[in-house]
PDB file of C-alpha atoms and ligand atoms in Angstrom:
ATOM      1  CA  MET A   1      11.773  -4.825  16.953  1.00 80.00           C
ATOM      2  CA  LYS A   2      12.707  -2.195  19.360  1.00 85.00           C
ATOM      3  CA  ILE A   3      12.849   1.531  18.727  1.00 93.00           C
ATOM      4  CA  ARG A   4      14.495   3.840  21.112  1.00 96.00           C
ATOM      5  CA  ALA A   5      14.762   7.542  21.184  1.00 97.00           C
ATOM      6  CA  ALA A   6      18.166   8.401  22.824  1.00 97.00           C
ATOM      7  CA  GLU A   7      18.135  11.231  25.304  1.00 97.00           C
ATOM      8  CA  ASN A   8      19.018  14.361  23.386  1.00 98.00           C
ATOM      9  CA  GLY A   9      19.808  12.236  20.365  1.00 98.00           C
ATOM     10  CA  PRO A  10      18.438  10.162  17.537  1.00 98.00           C
ATOM     11  CA  TYR A  11      16.050   7.393  17.023  1.00 97.00           C
ATOM     12  CA  LEU A  12      17.984   4.068  17.407  1.00 96.00           C
ATOM     13  CA  ILE A  13      16.390   1.027  15.701  1.00 92.00           C
ATOM     14  CA  GLU A  14      17.691  -2.410  16.223  1.00 87.00           C
ATOM     15  CA  VAL A  15      17.592  -4.469  12.969  1.00 85.00           C
ATOM     16  CA  SER A  16      19.273  -7.604  11.511  1.00 83.00           C
ATOM     17  CA  GLU A  17      19.187  -5.963   7.996  1.00 84.00           C
ATOM     18  CA  ALA A  18      17.440  -3.051   6.344  1.00 83.00           C
ATOM     19  CA  LYS A  19      16.831  -1.915   2.729  1.00 88.00           C
ATOM     20  CA  VAL A  20      16.999   1.944   2.297  1.00 87.00           C
ATOM     21  CA  LEU A  21      15.405   3.232  -0.851  1.00 90.00           C
ATOM     22  CA  LYS A  22      16.430   6.981  -1.487  1.00 88.00           C
ATOM     23  CA  GLU A  23      16.310   8.837  -4.674  1.00 88.00           C
ATOM     24  CA  GLY A  24      15.793   5.669  -6.736  1.00 92.00           C
ATOM     25  CA  LYS A  25      18.858   3.887  -5.190  1.00 93.00           C
ATOM     26  CA  GLU A  26      18.566   0.922  -2.833  1.00 93.00           C
ATOM     27  CA  ASP A  27      21.175   0.340  -0.182  1.00 88.00           C
ATOM     28  CA  VAL A  28      21.133  -2.763   2.193  1.00 89.00           C
ATOM     29  CA  ILE A  29      22.338  -1.948   5.843  1.00 84.00           C
ATOM     30  CA  SER A  30      23.426  -4.838   7.818  1.00 83.00           C
ATOM     31  CA  GLN A  31      24.239  -2.746  11.040  1.00 75.00           C
ATOM     32  CA  LYS A  32      22.736  -3.952  14.164  1.00 86.00           C
ATOM     33  CA  ILE A  33      21.525  -0.529  15.153  1.00 91.00           C
ATOM     34  CA  ILE A  34      20.384   2.272  12.806  1.00 92.00           C
ATOM     35  CA  ALA A  35      20.488   5.891  14.073  1.00 95.00           C
ATOM     36  CA  LEU A  36      17.837   8.155  12.504  1.00 96.00           C
ATOM     37  CA  CYS A  37      17.971  11.948  12.895  1.00 98.00           C
ATOM     38  CA  ARG A  38      15.533  13.363  15.275  1.00 97.00           C
ATOM     39  CA  CYS A  39      16.869  16.874  15.452  1.00 98.00           C
ATOM     40  CA  GLY A  40      16.382  17.721  11.842  1.00 98.00           C
ATOM     41  CA  GLN A  41      19.995  19.090  11.380  1.00 98.00           C
ATOM     42  CA  SER A  42      21.797  16.011   9.949  1.00 98.00           C
ATOM     43  CA  SER A  43      23.452  16.466   6.477  1.00 98.00           C
ATOM     44  CA  ALA A  44      23.046  12.689   6.010  1.00 95.00           C
ATOM     45  CA  LYS A  45      19.246  12.619   6.521  1.00 94.00           C
ATOM     46  CA  PRO A  46      17.496  10.330   7.267  1.00 94.00           C
ATOM     47  CA  PHE A  47      20.585   9.087   9.175  1.00 94.00           C
ATOM     48  CA  CYS A  48      22.131  10.815  12.312  1.00 98.00           C
ATOM     49  CA  ASP A  49      25.531  12.425  11.642  1.00 97.00           C
ATOM     50  CA  GLY A  50      26.206  13.592  15.175  1.00 97.00           C
ATOM     51  CA  THR A  51      25.126  17.290  14.451  1.00 98.00           C
ATOM     52  CA  HIS A  52      22.541  17.000  17.257  1.00 97.00           C
ATOM     53  CA  LYS A  53      25.459  17.544  19.655  1.00 97.00           C
ATOM     54  CA  LYS A  54      26.504  20.661  17.998  1.00 97.00           C
ATOM     55  CA  CYS A  55      22.882  22.192  17.889  1.00 96.00           C
ATOM     56  CA  GLU A  56      22.365  20.968  21.480  1.00 96.00           C
ATOM     57  CA  PHE A  57      19.214  19.215  20.607  1.00 97.00           C
ATOM     58  CA  LYS A  58      17.022  18.338  23.522  1.00 98.00           C
ATOM     59  CA  GLY A  59      14.711  15.332  23.680  1.00 97.00           C
ATOM     60  CA  GLU A  60      13.651  12.839  26.316  1.00 97.00           C
ATOM     61  CA  SER A  61      14.451   9.196  26.099  1.00 97.00           C
ATOM     62  CA  VAL A  62      11.761   6.867  24.984  1.00 95.00           C
ATOM     63  CA  GLU A  63      11.641   3.058  24.248  1.00 95.00           C
ATOM     64  CA  ILE A  64       9.029   1.363  22.061  1.00 92.00           C
ATOM     65  CA  GLU A  65       8.704  -2.439  21.680  1.00 89.00           C
ATOM     66  CA  VAL A  66       7.206  -3.247  18.343  1.00 84.00           C
ATOM     67  CA  SER A  67       5.738  -6.933  17.770  1.00 84.00           C
TER      68      SER A  67
HETATM   69  S1  LIG B   1      19.634  13.341  15.675  1.00 88.91           S
HETATM   70 FE1  LIG B   1      21.746  13.140  15.407  1.00 88.91          FE
HETATM   71  S2  LIG B   1      22.042  14.607  13.707  1.00 88.91           S
HETATM   72 FE2  LIG B   1      19.881  14.809  14.170  1.00 88.91          FE
END
């Protein structure tokens, strides 16, 4: 699995499928890339909703390879 912190943006996680458990509900995500909020301002936490652009979040790009 690869996790990438986009420059000035969210954590991007490449997956084939993921289960999300939130407030007792389970959702299955089959997207190839999941974007998780890193700026703390998203109204769709834990997911990124693009608000990082409005709040001008700054963060460097980092890539992590998990085996
Ligand atoms: S990183 Fe995109 S809304 Fe927080």
